[in-house]
Coordinates of C-alpha atoms and ligand atoms in Angstrom, one line a residue:
X1116 CA 1.4 -20.8 -16.7
X1117 CA 0.1 -20.4 -13.2
X1118 CA 1.8 -19.2 -10.0
X1119 CA 1.9 -22.7 -8.4
X1120 CA 3.2 -24.3 -11.6
X1121 CA 6.1 -21.9 -11.5
X1122 CA 6.8 -22.8 -7.9
X1123 CA 6.4 -26.5 -8.7
X1124 CA 9.0 -26.2 -11.5
X1125 CA 11.5 -24.4 -9.3
X1126 CA 10.8 -26.7 -6.4
X1127 CA 11.7 -29.6 -8.6
X1128 CA 14.8 -28.2 -10.3
X1129 CA 16.4 -26.3 -7.4
X1130 CA 14.6 -27.4 -4.2
X1131 CA 17.4 -26.1 -1.9
X1132 CA 17.6 -22.7 -3.5
X1133 CA 16.4 -20.0 -1.2
X1134 CA 13.0 -18.3 -2.1
X1135 CA 12.2 -16.1 0.8
X1136 CA 14.2 -14.4 3.6
X1137 CA 12.9 -12.3 6.5
X1138 CA 14.7 -10.4 9.3
X1139 CA 15.3 -12.7 12.3
X1140 CA 14.2 -15.8 10.4
X1141 CA 15.8 -18.7 8.7
X1142 CA 15.4 -18.7 4.9
X1143 CA 12.7 -20.7 3.2
X1144 CA 13.8 -22.9 0.2
X1145 CA 11.8 -23.5 -2.9
X1146 CA 11.2 -27.2 -2.1
X1147 CA 9.7 -26.3 1.3
X1148 CA 7.8 -23.4 -0.2
X1149 CA 6.3 -25.6 -2.9
X1150 CA 5.2 -28.2 -0.3
X1151 CA 3.7 -25.5 2.0
X1152 CA 1.7 -24.1 -0.9
X1153 CA 0.3 -27.5 -1.8
X1154 CA -0.5 -28.4 1.8
X1155 CA -2.2 -25.0 2.5
X1156 CA -4.2 -25.3 -0.7
X1157 CA -5.5 -28.7 0.5
X1158 CA -6.3 -27.3 3.9
X1159 CA -8.3 -24.5 2.3
X1160 CA -10.3 -27.1 0.4
X1161 CA -10.9 -29.1 3.5
X1162 CA -12.2 -25.8 5.1
X1163 CA -14.8 -25.6 2.4
X1164 CA -13.0 -23.1 0.1
X1165 CA -13.6 -23.7 -3.6
X1166 CA -11.6 -22.4 -6.6
X1167 CA -14.0 -19.5 -7.3
X1168 CA -14.3 -18.4 -3.7
X1169 CA -12.8 -15.1 -2.7
X1170 CA -10.7 -15.3 0.5
X1171 CA -10.0 -11.9 2.2
X1172 CA -6.6 -11.7 3.9
X1173 CA -5.6 -9.3 6.7
X1174 CA -2.0 -9.8 7.7
X1175 CA 0.9 -7.6 8.6
X1176 CA 3.6 -7.3 6.0
X1177 CA 6.1 -10.1 6.1
X1178 CA 6.9 -13.6 4.8
X1179 CA 3.6 -15.0 5.9
X1180 CA 1.7 -12.5 3.8
X1181 CA 3.8 -13.6 0.9
X1182 CA 3.2 -17.3 1.3
X1183 CA -0.5 -16.7 2.1
X1184 CA -0.9 -14.9 -1.2
X1185 CA 0.9 -17.8 -3.0
X1186 CA -1.1 -20.5 -1.2
X1187 CA -4.6 -18.9 -1.3
X1188 CA -4.2 -18.1 -5.0
X1189 CA -3.2 -21.7 -5.6
X1190 CA -6.6 -22.8 -4.2
X1191 CA -9.0 -19.9 -4.6
X1192 CA -9.0 -16.1 -5.2
X1193 CA -6.9 -14.0 -2.8
X1194 CA -8.1 -10.6 -1.7
X1195 CA -5.4 -8.9 0.5
X1196 CA -6.8 -6.0 2.5
X1197 CA -4.9 -3.1 4.0
X1198 CA -4.7 -3.8 7.8
X1199 CA -5.1 0.0 8.4
X1200 CA -8.8 0.0 7.3
X1201 CA -11.5 1.0 9.8
X1202 CA -14.6 -1.1 10.5
X1203 CA -16.7 0.7 7.9
X1204 CA -14.1 0.0 5.2
X1205 CA -13.8 -3.6 6.1
X1206 CA -17.6 -3.9 6.1
X1207 CA -17.6 -2.5 2.5
X1208 CA -14.8 -4.6 1.2
X1209 CA -15.8 -7.9 2.8
X1210 CA -19.4 -7.6 1.5
X1211 CA -18.4 -6.2 -1.9
X1212 CA -16.0 -9.0 -2.7
X1213 CA -18.0 -10.9 -1.3
X1214 CA -15.5 -12.8 1.0
X1215 CA -16.2 -16.5 1.6
X1216 CA -13.8 -16.5 4.5
X1217 CA -11.3 -14.1 6.2
X1218 CA -7.8 -15.3 6.8
X1219 CA -6.3 -13.2 9.6
X1220 CA -3.2 -13.3 11.8
X1221 CA -4.2 -14.6 15.2
X1222 CA -1.9 -11.9 16.7
X1223 CA -3.9 -9.1 14.9
X1224 CA -6.6 -7.4 16.9
X1225 CA -8.4 -5.9 13.9
X1226 CA -11.9 -4.5 13.5
X1227 CA -12.1 -7.0 10.5
X1228 CA -12.8 -9.7 13.0
X1229 CA -16.1 -8.1 14.4
X1230 CA -17.1 -7.1 10.9
X1231 CA -16.6 -10.7 9.6
X1232 CA -18.3 -12.1 12.6
X1233 CA -21.4 -9.9 12.2
X1234 CA -21.6 -10.6 8.5
X1235 CA -21.4 -14.4 9.1
X1236 CA -18.1 -14.7 7.3
X1237 CA -16.0 -17.5 8.8
X1238 CA -12.7 -16.5 10.3
X1239 CA -9.5 -18.6 9.6
X1240 CA -6.8 -17.9 12.1
X1241 CA -3.3 -17.9 10.8
X1242 CA -0.4 -18.6 13.3
X1243 CA 3.3 -19.1 12.8
X1244 CA 6.3 -20.0 14.9
X1245 CA 9.2 -17.5 14.5
X1246 CA 11.7 -20.4 14.8
X1247 CA 10.3 -21.9 11.6
X1248 CA 11.7 -20.9 8.2
X1249 CA 10.3 -17.5 6.9
X1250 CA 6.7 -17.8 5.7
X1251 CA 5.6 -21.2 7.1
X1252 CA 2.3 -21.0 8.9
X1253 CA -0.7 -23.0 10.0
X1254 CA -4.5 -22.3 9.6
X1255 CA -7.3 -23.0 12.0
X1256 CA -11.0 -22.5 11.9
X1257 CA -13.0 -21.5 8.9
X1258 CA -16.1 -22.8 7.2
X1259 CA -17.1 -26.5 7.6
X1260 CA -15.4 -28.5 5.0
X1261 CA -17.6 -30.2 2.4
X1262 CA -15.3 -29.7 -0.5
X1263 CA -13.1 -32.7 -1.4
X1264 CA -9.4 -31.7 -1.2
X1265 CA -8.3 -31.4 -4.8
X1266 CA -5.0 -29.8 -5.2
X1267 CA -5.0 -29.5 -9.0
X1268 CA -3.0 -26.6 -10.3
X1269 CA -5.3 -23.7 -11.3
X1270 CA -5.9 -23.0 -15.0
X1271 CA -4.0 -19.9 -16.3
X1272 CA -7.4 -18.1 -16.9
X1273 CA -8.5 -18.7 -13.3
X1274 CA -8.6 -15.5 -11.2
X1275 CA -5.7 -15.5 -8.7
X1276 CA -6.0 -12.1 -7.1
X1277 CA -8.6 -9.4 -6.7
X1278 CA -7.7 -5.9 -5.6
X1279 CA -10.0 -2.8 -5.3
X1280 CA -9.0 0.3 -7.1
X1281 CA -10.2 3.8 -6.6
X1282 CA -12.5 4.8 -9.5
X1283 CA -14.5 7.6 -10.8
X1284 CA -17.2 6.9 -8.2
X1285 CA -16.7 6.7 -4.4
X1286 CA -17.3 3.0 -4.9
X1287 CA -14.0 1.3 -5.6
X1288 CA -13.9 -1.1 -8.6
X1289 CA -12.8 -4.7 -8.3
X1290 CA -9.9 -5.7 -10.5
X1291 CA -9.6 -9.4 -11.1
X1292 CA -6.2 -10.6 -12.2
X1293 CA -5.7 -14.2 -13.6
X1294 CA -2.7 -16.4 -13.1
X1295 CA -1.8 -15.6 -16.8
X1296 CA -2.0 -11.8 -16.1
X1297 CA 0.2 -12.0 -13.0
X1298 CA 2.7 -14.4 -14.5
X1299 CA 2.9 -12.2 -17.7
X1300 CA 3.6 -9.1 -15.6
X1301 CA 6.2 -10.9 -13.4
X1302 CA 7.9 -12.1 -16.6
X1303 CA 7.8 -8.6 -18.1
X1304 CA 9.4 -7.1 -15.0
X1305 CA 12.0 -9.9 -15.0
X1306 CA 12.9 -9.1 -18.6
X1307 CA 13.1 -5.4 -18.1
X1308 CA 15.4 -5.8 -15.1
X1309 CA 17.3 -8.9 -16.5
X1310 CA 16.5 -10.8 -13.3
X1311 CA 18.2 -14.2 -12.8
X1312 CA 18.3 -16.8 -10.0
X1313 CA 21.2 -14.9 -8.5
X1314 CA 19.0 -11.8 -7.9
X1315 CA 17.6 -11.0 -4.5
X1316 CA 15.0 -8.2 -4.0
X1317 CA 14.6 -6.4 -0.7
X1318 CA 10.9 -5.9 -0.5
X1319 CA 9.8 -2.9 1.5
X1320 CA 6.4 -2.4 -0.2
X1321 CA 3.1 -3.5 1.3
X1322 CA 2.0 -6.9 0.1
X1323 CA -1.7 -5.7 -0.1
X1324 CA -0.6 -3.6 -3.1
X1325 CA 0.2 -4.7 -6.6
X1326 CA 3.7 -3.1 -6.6
X1327 CA 4.9 -5.3 -3.7
X1328 CA 3.1 -8.4 -4.8
X1329 CA 4.2 -8.5 -8.4
X1330 CA 7.2 -6.2 -8.8
X1331 CA 9.0 -7.5 -5.7
X1332 CA 7.7 -10.9 -4.9
X1333 CA 6.4 -12.6 -8.1
X1334 CA 9.0 -11.3 -10.4
X1335 CA 11.7 -12.6 -8.1
X1336 CA 10.2 -16.0 -7.8
X1337 CA 9.4 -16.3 -11.5
X1338 CA 13.1 -15.6 -12.2
X1339 CA 14.1 -18.3 -9.6
X1340 CA 15.6 -15.6 -7.4
X1341 CA 14.7 -14.6 -3.9
X1342 CA 12.9 -11.9 -2.0
X1343 CA 13.5 -10.5 1.5
X1344 CA 10.1 -10.0 3.2
X1345 CA 10.4 -7.1 5.6
X1346 CA 7.7 -5.7 7.9
X1347 CA 7.5 -2.7 5.5
X1348 CA 9.7 0.3 4.9
X1349 CA 11.6 1.0 8.1
X1350 CA 14.1 3.8 7.6
X1351 CA 16.1 2.9 10.7
X1352 CA 16.5 -0.8 9.6
X1353 CA 16.9 -0.3 5.8
X1354 CA 20.7 -0.2 5.9
X1355 CA 20.9 -3.0 8.4
X1356 CA 18.8 -5.1 5.9
X1357 CA 21.0 -4.0 3.1
X1358 CA 24.1 -5.2 5.0
X1359 CA 22.6 -8.4 6.3
X1360 CA 20.8 -9.7 3.2
X1361 CA 23.0 -8.2 0.5
X1362 CA 20.1 -7.7 -2.0
X1363 CA 20.9 -7.0 -5.6
X1364 CA 17.9 -4.6 -6.0
X1365 CA 15.0 -3.0 -4.3
X1366 CA 11.8 -1.3 -5.5
X1367 CA 9.9 1.4 -3.7
X1368 CA 7.9 4.6 -4.0
X1369 CA 9.7 8.0 -4.3
X1370 CA 8.8 8.9 -0.6
X1371 CA 10.7 5.9 0.5
X1372 CA 13.7 6.7 -1.7
X1373 CA 13.8 10.1 -0.1
X1374 CA 13.7 8.6 3.4
X1375 CA 16.6 6.3 2.3
X1376 CA 18.6 9.2 1.1
X1377 CA 18.1 11.1 4.3
X1378 CA 20.0 8.4 6.2
X1379 CA 22.5 7.4 3.5
X1380 CA 25.4 9.6 4.7
X1381 CA 25.7 7.6 7.9
X1382 CA 25.9 4.3 6.0
X1383 CA 28.6 4.9 3.3
X1384 CA 30.5 1.6 4.3
X1385 CA 27.3 -0.5 3.8
X1386 CA 26.6 1.2 0.5
X1387 CA 30.1 0.7 -0.8
X1388 CA 30.3 -2.9 0.2
X1389 CA 26.8 -3.7 -1.1
X1390 CA 26.0 -5.6 -4.2
X1391 CA 23.0 -3.6 -5.5
X1392 CA 22.7 -3.8 -9.3
X1393 CA 20.0 -1.2 -9.7
X1394 CA 17.2 0.6 -7.8
X1395 CA 13.7 0.6 -9.1
X1396 CA 11.0 3.3 -8.5
X1397 CA 7.3 3.2 -9.4
X1398 CA 3.7 4.0 -8.3
X1399 CA 4.3 7.8 -8.2
X1400 CA 6.4 10.3 -10.1
X1401 CA 10.0 10.3 -9.2
X1402 CA 11.5 13.8 -9.0
X1403 CA 14.6 14.1 -11.2
X1404 CA 16.6 15.4 -8.2
X1405 CA 15.8 12.3 -6.2
X1406 CA 16.8 10.0 -9.1
X1407 CA 20.1 11.8 -9.6
X1408 CA 20.9 11.8 -5.8
X1409 CA 20.1 8.1 -5.6
X1410 CA 22.4 7.3 -8.6
X1411 CA 25.2 9.4 -7.1
X1412 CA 24.8 7.9 -3.6
X1413 CA 24.5 4.3 -4.6
X1414 CA 26.5 4.3 -7.8
X1415 CA 23.9 2.2 -9.6
X1416 CA 21.2 3.0 -12.2
X1417 CA 17.8 4.0 -11.0
X1418 CA 15.0 2.5 -13.1
X1419 CA 11.7 4.4 -13.1
X1420 CA 8.7 2.3 -14.1
X1421 CA 5.0 3.0 -14.5
X1422 CA 2.5 0.6 -13.0
X1423 CA -1.2 0.2 -12.3
X1424 CA -3.3 -2.4 -10.6
X1425 CA -5.3 -3.1 -13.7
X1426 CA -2.1 -4.0 -15.5
X1427 CA -0.9 -6.4 -12.8
X1428 CA 1.6 -3.6 -12.2
X1429 CA 4.1 -2.9 -14.9
X1430 CA 3.2 -1.0 -18.1
X1431 CA 6.4 0.9 -19.0
X1432 CA 10.0 0.9 -17.7
X1433 CA 13.2 2.6 -18.4
X1434 CA 15.8 0.0 -19.5
X1435 CA 19.1 -1.0 -17.8
X1436 CA 22.3 0.4 -19.2
X1437 CA 23.8 0.4 -21.8
X1438 CA 20.4 1.2 -23.2
X1439 CA 19.2 4.8 -22.6
X1440 CA 17.4 5.8 -19.4
X1441 CA 15.5 9.1 -19.8
X1442 CA 14.9 10.8 -16.5
X1443 CA 11.5 12.5 -16.5
X1444 CA 10.0 9.6 -18.5
X1445 CA 8.7 6.3 -17.2
X1446 CA 10.6 4.5 -20.0
X1447 CA 9.2 2.5 -22.9
X1448 CA 6.3 0.0 -23.1
X1449 CA 7.6 -2.9 -21.0
X1450 CA 5.1 -5.7 -21.3
X1451 CA 1.8 -4.4 -22.7
X1452 CA 1.5 -2.2 -25.8
X1453 CA 1.1 1.4 -25.0
X1454 CA -0.7 4.1 -27.1
X1455 CA -2.1 7.5 -26.5
X1456 CA -5.7 8.1 -27.4
X1457 CA -7.8 11.2 -27.9
X1458 CA -11.3 11.7 -26.3
X1459 CA -12.9 9.7 -29.2
X1460 CA -10.6 6.8 -28.8
X1461 CA -8.4 7.6 -31.9
X1462 CA -4.7 6.9 -31.7
X1463 CA -2.6 10.0 -31.5
X1464 CA 0.9 10.4 -33.0
X1465 CA 4.1 10.8 -31.0
X1466 CA 4.5 14.2 -29.3
X1467 CA 0.7 14.7 -29.0
X1468 CA -0.8 14.7 -25.5
X1469 CA -3.7 12.3 -24.8
X1470 CA -4.9 9.5 -22.5
X1471 CA -2.5 6.7 -22.0
X1472 CA -4.0 3.3 -23.0
X1473 CA -2.7 -0.2 -22.8
X1474 CA -3.4 -3.8 -24.0
X1475 CA -1.5 -7.0 -23.4
X1476 CA -1.4 -10.3 -21.6
X1477 CA -0.9 -8.7 -18.2
X1478 CA -4.0 -6.5 -18.5
X1479 CA -7.2 -7.4 -16.7
X1480 CA -10.1 -8.3 -19.0
X1481 CA -12.5 -6.1 -17.0
X1482 CA -13.7 -5.0 -13.7
X1483 CA -15.9 -7.5 -11.8
X1484 CA -19.6 -7.1 -12.0
X1485 CA -19.3 -3.5 -13.3
X1486 CA -20.4 -3.2 -17.0
X1487 CA -20.6 0.6 -16.7
X1488 CA -17.0 0.9 -15.6
X1489 CA -15.9 -1.5 -18.3
X1490 CA -17.7 0.4 -21.1
X1491 CA -16.0 3.6 -19.9
X1492 CA -12.6 2.0 -19.5
X1493 CA -12.2 -0.1 -22.6
X1494 CA -12.1 1.4 -26.1
X1495 CA -11.4 -1.0 -29.1
X1496 CA -9.5 -3.4 -26.9
X1497 CA -7.5 -0.7 -25.2
X1498 CA -7.8 -0.1 -21.5
X1499 CA -7.7 3.6 -20.7
X1500 CA -5.4 4.3 -17.8
X1501 CA -7.0 7.6 -16.7
X1502 CA -3.4 9.1 -16.9
X1503 CA -2.5 11.8 -19.5
X1504 CA 0.8 11.5 -21.3
X1505 CA 2.8 11.8 -24.4
X1506 CA 5.2 9.4 -26.2
X1507 CA 8.4 10.8 -27.6
X1508 CA 9.9 9.9 -31.0
X1509 CA 11.8 7.0 -29.3
X1510 CA 8.6 5.6 -27.6
X1511 CA 9.5 6.9 -24.2
X1512 CA 6.4 7.9 -22.2
X1513 CA 6.1 11.1 -20.2
X1514 CA 3.2 11.3 -17.7
X1515 CA 1.7 14.7 -17.8
X1516 CA -1.4 14.5 -15.6
X1517 CA -4.4 12.6 -14.6
X1518 CA -7.9 12.4 -15.9
X1519 CA -9.2 10.1 -13.2
X1520 CA -10.2 11.6 -9.9
X1521 CA -7.6 10.1 -7.5
X1522 CA -5.1 11.5 -5.0
X1523 CA -1.7 9.8 -5.1
X1524 CA -0.5 10.2 -1.6
X1525 CA 3.1 8.9 -1.7
X1526 CA 1.9 5.9 -3.8
X1527 CA -1.3 5.3 -1.7
X1528 CA -4.3 6.0 -3.9
X1529 CA -7.3 7.8 -2.4
X1530 CA -10.6 8.4 -4.1
X1531 CA -11.6 12.1 -3.3
X1532 CA -15.3 11.0 -3.7
X1533 CA -15.0 8.6 -0.9
X1534 CA -13.7 11.4 1.4
X1535 CA -16.5 13.7 0.1
X1536 CA -19.0 11.1 1.2
X1537 CA -17.4 10.6 4.6
X1538 CA -17.4 14.4 5.2
X1539 CA -21.0 14.7 4.0
X1540 CA -22.1 12.0 6.5
X1541 CA -21.5 14.7 9.2
X1542 CA -24.8 16.3 10.1
X1543 CA -23.4 19.8 9.8
X1544 CA -21.9 19.4 6.3
X1545 CA -24.0 20.4 3.3
X1546 CA -21.4 19.9 0.6
X1547 CA -17.8 18.8 0.5
X1548 CA -15.2 18.7 -2.3
X1549 CA -12.0 16.8 -1.6
X1550 CA -8.9 17.6 -3.7
X1551 CA -5.2 16.9 -4.0
X1552 CA -2.7 19.4 -2.6
X1553 CA 1.0 19.4 -3.3
X1554 CA 3.1 18.0 -0.5
X1555 CA 6.9 18.2 -0.3
X1556 CA 7.3 14.8 1.3
X1557 CA 4.4 12.7 -0.2
X1558 CA 4.0 14.4 -3.5
X1559 CA 0.3 14.8 -2.9
X1560 CA -1.8 15.2 0.2
X1561 CA -5.6 15.2 0.9
X1562 CA -7.4 18.5 1.5
X1563 CA -11.1 19.5 1.3
X1564 CA -13.5 22.4 1.0
X1565 CA -16.7 22.2 3.0
X1566 CA -19.9 24.1 3.0
X1567 CA -21.6 24.0 6.4
X1568 CA -25.4 23.9 6.8
X1569 CA -27.2 27.1 7.7
X1570 CA -27.5 27.5 11.5
X1571 CA -25.0 24.7 12.2
X1572 CA -21.5 24.8 13.4
X1573 CA -18.5 22.5 13.2
X1574 CA -14.8 22.9 13.5
X1575 CA -12.0 21.7 11.2
X1576 CA -10.8 19.5 14.1
X1577 CA -14.2 17.9 14.7
X1578 CA -14.6 17.2 11.0
X1579 CA -11.2 15.6 10.6
X1580 CA -11.8 13.5 13.7
X1581 CA -15.2 12.4 12.3
X1582 CA -13.6 11.3 9.0
X1583 CA -10.9 9.4 11.0
X1584 CA -13.6 7.4 12.7
X1585 CA -14.9 6.1 9.4
X1586 CA -11.9 6.0 7.0
X1587 CA -8.3 4.8 7.3
X1588 CA -6.1 7.5 8.7
X1589 CA -4.3 8.2 5.5
X1590 CA -7.5 9.4 3.9
X1591 CA -8.3 12.0 6.5
X1592 CA -7.9 15.5 4.9
X1593 CA -4.8 17.2 6.3
X1594 CA -6.7 20.5 5.8
X1595 CA -10.4 21.3 5.7
X1596 CA -11.3 24.8 4.5
X1597 CA -14.8 26.3 5.1
X1598 CA -16.5 28.1 2.2
X1599 CA -19.9 29.5 1.4
X1600 CA -20.1 27.5 -1.8
X1601 CA -18.2 24.7 -3.6
X1602 CA -15.8 26.0 -6.2
X1603 CA -17.1 25.3 -9.7
X1604 CA -15.2 25.0 -13.0
X1605 CA -16.1 26.6 -16.3
X1606 CA -18.8 24.1 -17.1
X1607 CA -20.5 24.6 -13.7
X1608 CA -19.3 21.3 -12.3
X1609 CA -17.4 21.1 -9.0
X1610 CA -13.7 21.5 -9.9
X1611 CA -11.1 19.7 -7.9
X1612 CA -8.3 20.3 -10.5
X1613 CA -6.2 23.3 -9.7
X1614 CA -8.1 24.0 -6.5
X1615 CA -5.1 23.7 -4.2
X1616 CA -3.3 26.3 -6.3
X1617 CA -6.3 28.6 -6.4
X1618 CA -6.6 28.3 -2.6
X1619 CA -2.8 28.5 -2.0
X1620 CA -2.6 25.2 -0.2
X1621 CA 0.5 23.1 0.0
X1622 CA 2.3 21.2 2.7
X1623 CA 5.9 21.1 3.8
X1624 CA 8.2 18.1 4.2
X1625 CA 7.2 17.3 7.8
X1626 CA 7.4 13.5 8.2
X1627 CA 4.1 11.7 8.3
X1628 CA 3.4 8.0 8.3
X1629 CA 2.4 6.6 4.9
X1630 CA 3.3 3.1 3.7
X1631 CA 6.3 3.7 5.9
X1632 CA 6.9 2.2 9.4
X1633 CA 9.9 2.9 11.5
X1634 CA 11.1 0.5 14.1
X1635 CA 13.0 2.4 16.8
X1636 CA 12.9 1.4 20.5
X1637 CA 11.3 4.0 22.9
X1638 CA 13.8 6.7 23.7
X1639 CA 12.2 8.6 26.5
X1640 CA 10.0 7.8 29.6
X1641 CA 6.9 9.2 27.7
X1642 CA 7.6 7.0 24.7
X1643 CA 8.0 4.0 27.0
X1644 CA 4.7 4.6 28.7
X1645 CA 2.9 5.1 25.3
X1646 CA 4.6 1.9 23.9
X1647 CA 3.4 0.0 27.0
X1648 CA -0.2 1.2 26.6
X1649 CA -0.1 0.3 23.0
X1650 CA 1.3 -3.2 23.7
X1651 CA -1.4 -3.8 26.4
X1652 CA -4.3 -2.6 24.1
X1653 CA -3.0 -4.4 21.0
X1654 CA -1.9 -7.5 22.9
X1655 CA 1.4 -7.2 21.1
X1656 CA 5.1 -6.7 21.8
X1657 CA 6.3 -3.2 22.4
X1658 CA 6.1 -1.3 19.1
X1659 CA 8.8 0.6 17.3
X1660 CA 8.2 4.3 18.0
X1661 CA 7.5 5.1 14.4
X1662 CA 5.2 2.2 13.8
X1663 CA 1.8 3.2 12.5
X1664 CA -1.0 2.3 15.0
X1665 CA -3.5 1.8 12.2
X1666 CA -1.3 -0.4 10.1
X1667 CA -0.6 -2.5 13.2
X1668 CA -4.4 -3.3 13.4
X1669 CA -5.6 -0.4 15.5
X1670 CA -9.0 1.1 14.8
X1671 CA -10.9 4.1 16.0
X1672 CA -12.4 2.2 19.0
X1673 CA -8.9 1.2 20.1
X1674 CA -7.6 4.7 19.4
X1675 CA -10.3 6.1 21.7
X1676 CA -9.2 3.7 24.5
X1677 CA -5.6 4.6 23.8
X1678 CA -6.2 8.3 24.4
X1679 CA -8.3 7.5 27.5
X1680 CA -5.5 5.5 29.0
X1681 CA -3.0 8.3 28.1
X1682 CA -5.3 10.7 30.0
X1683 CA -5.5 8.3 33.0
X1684 CA -1.8 7.5 33.2
X1685 CA -0.2 10.8 32.4
X1686 CA -3.0 13.2 33.4
X1687 CA -2.8 14.9 30.1
X1688 CA -5.7 15.5 27.7
X1689 CA -4.8 14.3 24.2
X1690 CA -7.5 14.6 21.6
X1691 CA -8.5 11.7 19.3
X1692 CA -7.6 14.0 16.4
X1693 CA -4.0 14.5 17.6
X1694 CA -3.8 10.7 17.6
X1695 CA -5.1 10.4 14.1
X1696 CA -2.6 13.0 13.0
X1697 CA 0.2 11.3 15.0
X1698 CA -0.6 7.6 15.0
X1699 CA 2.8 6.6 16.2
X1700 CA 4.4 6.4 19.7
X1701 CA 7.0 9.1 18.6
X1702 CA 4.3 11.4 17.2
X1703 CA 2.0 11.1 20.1
X1704 CA 4.9 11.5 22.6
X1705 CA 5.7 14.9 21.2
X1706 CA 2.1 15.9 21.6
X1707 CA 2.1 14.6 25.2
X1708 CA 5.4 16.2 26.0
X1709 CA 4.2 19.6 24.7
X1710 CA 1.1 19.3 26.8
X1711 CA 3.1 18.3 29.9
X1712 CA 5.6 21.1 29.3
X1713 CA 2.7 23.6 29.2
X1714 CA 1.8 22.4 32.6
X1715 CA 5.4 22.0 33.8
X1716 CA 5.0 18.3 34.6
X1717 CA 8.0 16.0 34.1
X1718 CA 7.9 12.2 33.6
X1719 CA 10.9 10.5 35.3
X1720 CA 12.8 7.5 33.8
X1721 CA 11.0 5.1 36.2
X1722 CA 7.8 6.1 34.5
X1723 CA 6.4 8.0 37.4
X1724 CA 5.1 11.5 37.1
X1725 CA 6.8 14.2 38.9
X1726 CA 3.8 16.4 39.7
X1727 CA 5.8 19.4 40.8
X1728 CA 3.7 21.8 38.8
X1729 CA 5.1 25.2 38.6
X1730 CA 3.0 27.7 40.3
Ligands
LIG986 P1 -1.9 1.7 -8.6 O1 -3.1 1.0 -9.2 O2 -2.0 1.9 -7.1 O3 -0.7 1.0 -8.9 O4 -1.9 3.2 -9.2 C1 -1.7 3.4 -10.5 C2 -1.5 4.8 -10.8 O5 -0.3 5.3 -10.2 C3 -1.2 5.1 -12.3 O6 -2.4 5.1 -13.0 C4 -0.5 6.4 -12.2 O7 -1.5 7.5 -12.0 C5 0.3 6.3 -10.9 N1 1.7 6.0 -11.3 C6 2.3 4.7 -11.3 N2 3.6 4.8 -11.6 C7 3.9 6.1 -11.8 C8 5.0 6.8 -12.1 N3 6.2 6.2 -12.3 N4 4.9 8.2 -12.3 C9 3.8 8.8 -12.1 N5 2.6 8.2 -11.7 C10 2.7 6.8 -11.6

C-alpha cells in the first residue's frame, strides 16, 4: 500500500466524505483531495522533480502542510523542515538531504530562501486562496521541467518521507520512511485507537514532526476519517475548536495537555457537550497526575503511547477500555515487536532493565548514507531505540531512562552535542557541555557548563545570544554555568547524566514557547506597537500575542531589525537576548513595559509615547 493508493481508494468509494478541516475554511472532501494530490504530483514532475528527488518543505502548520506532504510524497520524497530554524540550520539540512527543490509558502519570509538561493536550490512558491477548501494550493517556479509527467502511484518500498533525528553525534541522522512504513504505522495507530470513518482528530501537533504527520493525519486518513488542521497548539483557541469541529479525539505532548487543563475550568459546557472518545499522549513522559486530571476533567480514557521517528511513530500504546490501561507505562507493543536487550544484544526477560529494541513493518530499514550509525543501531534485526526500559509480566513497557544523548524539551528533541558545538564556536569558549535539566513545564530544558579560555571574558547573556544567532531559539540553553573544568564521570569522560542534579539546576513552570503558539489579539498599546512592527517586518497580518516569532519564519537577522525598531519607536533598549528568551509579542511587551516603567514612561492607547519622565 502507498499513501496515494489509500487516498485513491477512499476518493473512489466516498468522494464526498470530508478528509480535512481547518479553522475559517470550508472542508476538503476525499474526491477533491485525491484529484489535488494527482494534479500536484504531475506539476512536480513538470517542474523536473523525479521520484528519488528530495523536496524540502517549509510551511506553517495547517491544511496546506498536510496536503503538501501527501502530494510531494506521491511524486518524490518529502522533507518537512521546522520553520523555526536559523540560516545555519537550513544550510545544513538543505545540503545534507540534499534537497532538489525547496517548496515554501510565498507568505513566509524565511532565511531558507536565501540559503536555497545561494546553494542553487530552486525555490517553488506555494500559494493558496483562503476561500478555497482547506489544503488546496498552487505551485509556481522550481527547476526547469525535463521529466515527463508520470503520475504512477509510488511502489510501497519507495521512500515517502525523510526526517532528521538527533543522534549520538552533533550531526543529525536522516531517517528514510517508505510508503509501507508509514502506512503500517498509520494502520497500527488506527487499530490501537479503533479508528473508523466517523472519527475526527483535532491536530495540534506540528506537521514537520512524525507525531503530527502519522498519529494525527495519516492514521485518520487511512481509517477514512478526518483531521482538523490547526495552526498548531493554541491554548486560547483549543476549546473553540473543540466546540466548532466536535473532534472525537486529539493527540498531543504532555506540555500541551497541561496547557489544556489550565483552561478547562472556564469551558465546562464545551467539555460536557463534546464528543471526545479518548485523548492520546505521546513523544514525552506523561506525568500520572496529568493523566488522572485529564481523565477526570474530560471523562474519557487517556491513552499514553510511545513513538519514535525511526518507527514512523508508534511503537507501544495503552489499549482502549475495557482492556487495561496502566498509568506509568506506555502500554504494550502496538505495531512492531518490542524486546529489551542487554549491552551485548541478548534478549532480557520481563522485569529486567535494558535497552528497548523494536522490529516490524513500520520500522525504517536504516539511516541514509550512514553505515556507522546503522551498525550501532541495528542488532540481529532489532533497532535499538536508545531508550531504557523494562517489560512487566503482561508485556506493558515502562520507560526508565535514556541511553542516547538527547534532550526532550516538551517533545522537541535537541542534541546536546549540537549545542556544545554552537557554544564552542564562540572565540572565548574552550569547552562546553550541554545537558538536560528538569523543568516543571516542559519536562526537560537545555542547560550548559562552559569553560572560558584563559585571558578571555564572556557573559552568560552574550553566550546565549551567540547561540541564538546560529540555532533555533528552543535549543538556546536556558542557563549557562561557568566552571574551571568540564565535569567528568567515573571513566574520565564528560558526564551529562545527573549533572543538573549535581549542580542543583531546575526550572519552574513559567510559560515558555515550545511547539505551542497562542493566538490572542494585542491587549495593550505596547502589544499593539510590537504586533505592528512584527507585521511590517514579516509582511504578515498582525500576529497573536503568543505566536512564536521564530516559528512564524523570523530569524536572527529579522530579530535584530525587530529590536532596532522597538528602540526607535519606543525609545527603550531591548537586548537581542531578551527577544530570544521572549520571542512573542506578549513576552517582549512585558520586557518593554518593565523597561518603560523603570523610566516612568507611559504608552497611551493611541500608540503615542507620553514622555513625562518622572524627575
Ligand atoms: P521522536 O523521534 O521525536 O518521536 O522522539 C522519540 C523519543 O521520544 C523516544 O525515543 C523517547 O525517548 C521519547 N518518547 C516518545 N514517547 C514517549 C513517552 N510516551 N514517554 C517517554 N518518552 C517518550
